[in-house]
Every structure is written in structure tokens, then in C-alpha cells.
Coordinates of C-alpha atoms in Angstrom, one line a residue:
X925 CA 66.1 52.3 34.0
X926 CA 69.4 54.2 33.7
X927 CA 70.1 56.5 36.7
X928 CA 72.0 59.6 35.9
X929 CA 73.9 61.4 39.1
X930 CA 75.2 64.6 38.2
X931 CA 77.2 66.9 40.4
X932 CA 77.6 70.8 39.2
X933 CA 78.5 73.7 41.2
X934 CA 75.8 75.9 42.7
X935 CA 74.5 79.1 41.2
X936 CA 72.7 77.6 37.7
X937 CA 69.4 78.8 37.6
X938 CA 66.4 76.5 36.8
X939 CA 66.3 76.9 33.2
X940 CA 69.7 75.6 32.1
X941 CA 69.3 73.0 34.6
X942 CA 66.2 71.9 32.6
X943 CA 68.3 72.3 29.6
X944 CA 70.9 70.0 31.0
X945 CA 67.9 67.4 32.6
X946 CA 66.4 67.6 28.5
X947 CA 69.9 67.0 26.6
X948 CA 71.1 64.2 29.1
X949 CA 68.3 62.6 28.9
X950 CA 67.9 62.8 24.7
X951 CA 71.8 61.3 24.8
X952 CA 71.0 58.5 27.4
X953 CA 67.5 57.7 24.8
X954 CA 70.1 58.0 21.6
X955 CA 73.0 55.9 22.5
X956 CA 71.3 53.2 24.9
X957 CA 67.9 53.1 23.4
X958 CA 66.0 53.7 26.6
X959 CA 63.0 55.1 26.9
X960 CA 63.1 58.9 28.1
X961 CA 60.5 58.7 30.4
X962 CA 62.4 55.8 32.5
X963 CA 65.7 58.4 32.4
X964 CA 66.4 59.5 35.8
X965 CA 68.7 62.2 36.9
X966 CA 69.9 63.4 39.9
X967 CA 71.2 66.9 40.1
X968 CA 73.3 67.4 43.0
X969 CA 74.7 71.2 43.6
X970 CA 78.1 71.6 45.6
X971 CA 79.0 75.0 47.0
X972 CA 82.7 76.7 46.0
X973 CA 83.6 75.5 49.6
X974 CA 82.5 72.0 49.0
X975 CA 84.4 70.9 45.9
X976 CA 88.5 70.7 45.5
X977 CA 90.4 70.6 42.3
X978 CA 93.9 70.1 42.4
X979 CA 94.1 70.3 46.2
X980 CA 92.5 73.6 46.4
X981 CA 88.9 73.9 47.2
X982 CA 86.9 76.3 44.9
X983 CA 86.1 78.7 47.2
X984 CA 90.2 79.7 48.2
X985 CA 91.2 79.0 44.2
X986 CA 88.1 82.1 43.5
X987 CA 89.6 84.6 46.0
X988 CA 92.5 83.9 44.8
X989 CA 92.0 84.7 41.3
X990 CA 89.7 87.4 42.8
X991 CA 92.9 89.1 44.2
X992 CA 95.4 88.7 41.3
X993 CA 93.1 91.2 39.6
X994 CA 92.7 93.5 42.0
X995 CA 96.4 93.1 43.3
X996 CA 95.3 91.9 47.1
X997 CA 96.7 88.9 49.1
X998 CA 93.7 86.4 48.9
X999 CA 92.3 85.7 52.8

């Protein structure tokens, strides 16, 4: 039983989530062979302030970018 953990950032709303649950589980069924009903998939959702890239968490990196268009100093 293949066990899929996927970690995305917050704000999808439950239909592309189902989208992403449906194709995941068609790709795992393709290339291993498993049967789609034993396909499980864990959808975890991380907040802008809970997930860094390059050192810099989401959250600071969107005020950021929030400010260079509006010409502001980011908080």
C-alpha cells in the first residue's frame, strides 16, 4: 500500500485538492501498478509563516515582495 505525504501551502480550496488527491493517485496506479483504492495520501497544509525557502520564511519573503510594489519597507 504506497503512502503518499504531501505538504502544500495553505489557501487551495477543496476542489484542486481533489484534483491533486485524483492525479497522484492515477500516477502512483500507472508507474507502480498498485491498485488505486490501496493509494493513500496525506495532504498536509503549512501556513506562509511555517515554511522557509532560502532562509526566509514565506510569510517575510510575501511582504516583502508585497512592498517592492507598492514602494514600502516590508515589517
Amino acid at each position: 500500500m504506497p503512502v503518499l505525504n504531501i505538504t502544500i501551502m495553505a489557501g487551495r480550496d477543496e476542489g484542486q485538492k481533489q484534483l491533486l488527491a485524483s492525479a497522484l493517485t492515477d500516477a502512483v496506479h500507472a508507474t507502480l501498478g498498485s491498485p488505486k483504492a490501496e493509494v493513500r495520501i496525506f495532504i498536509n497544509e503549512v501556513t506562509p509563516d511555517n515554511f522557509s525557502a532560502g532562509g526566509m520564511l514565506k510569510s517575510v519573503s510575501a511582504r516583502a515582495s508585497a512592498a517592492d510594489k507598492t514602494g514600502e519597507r516590508p515589517n
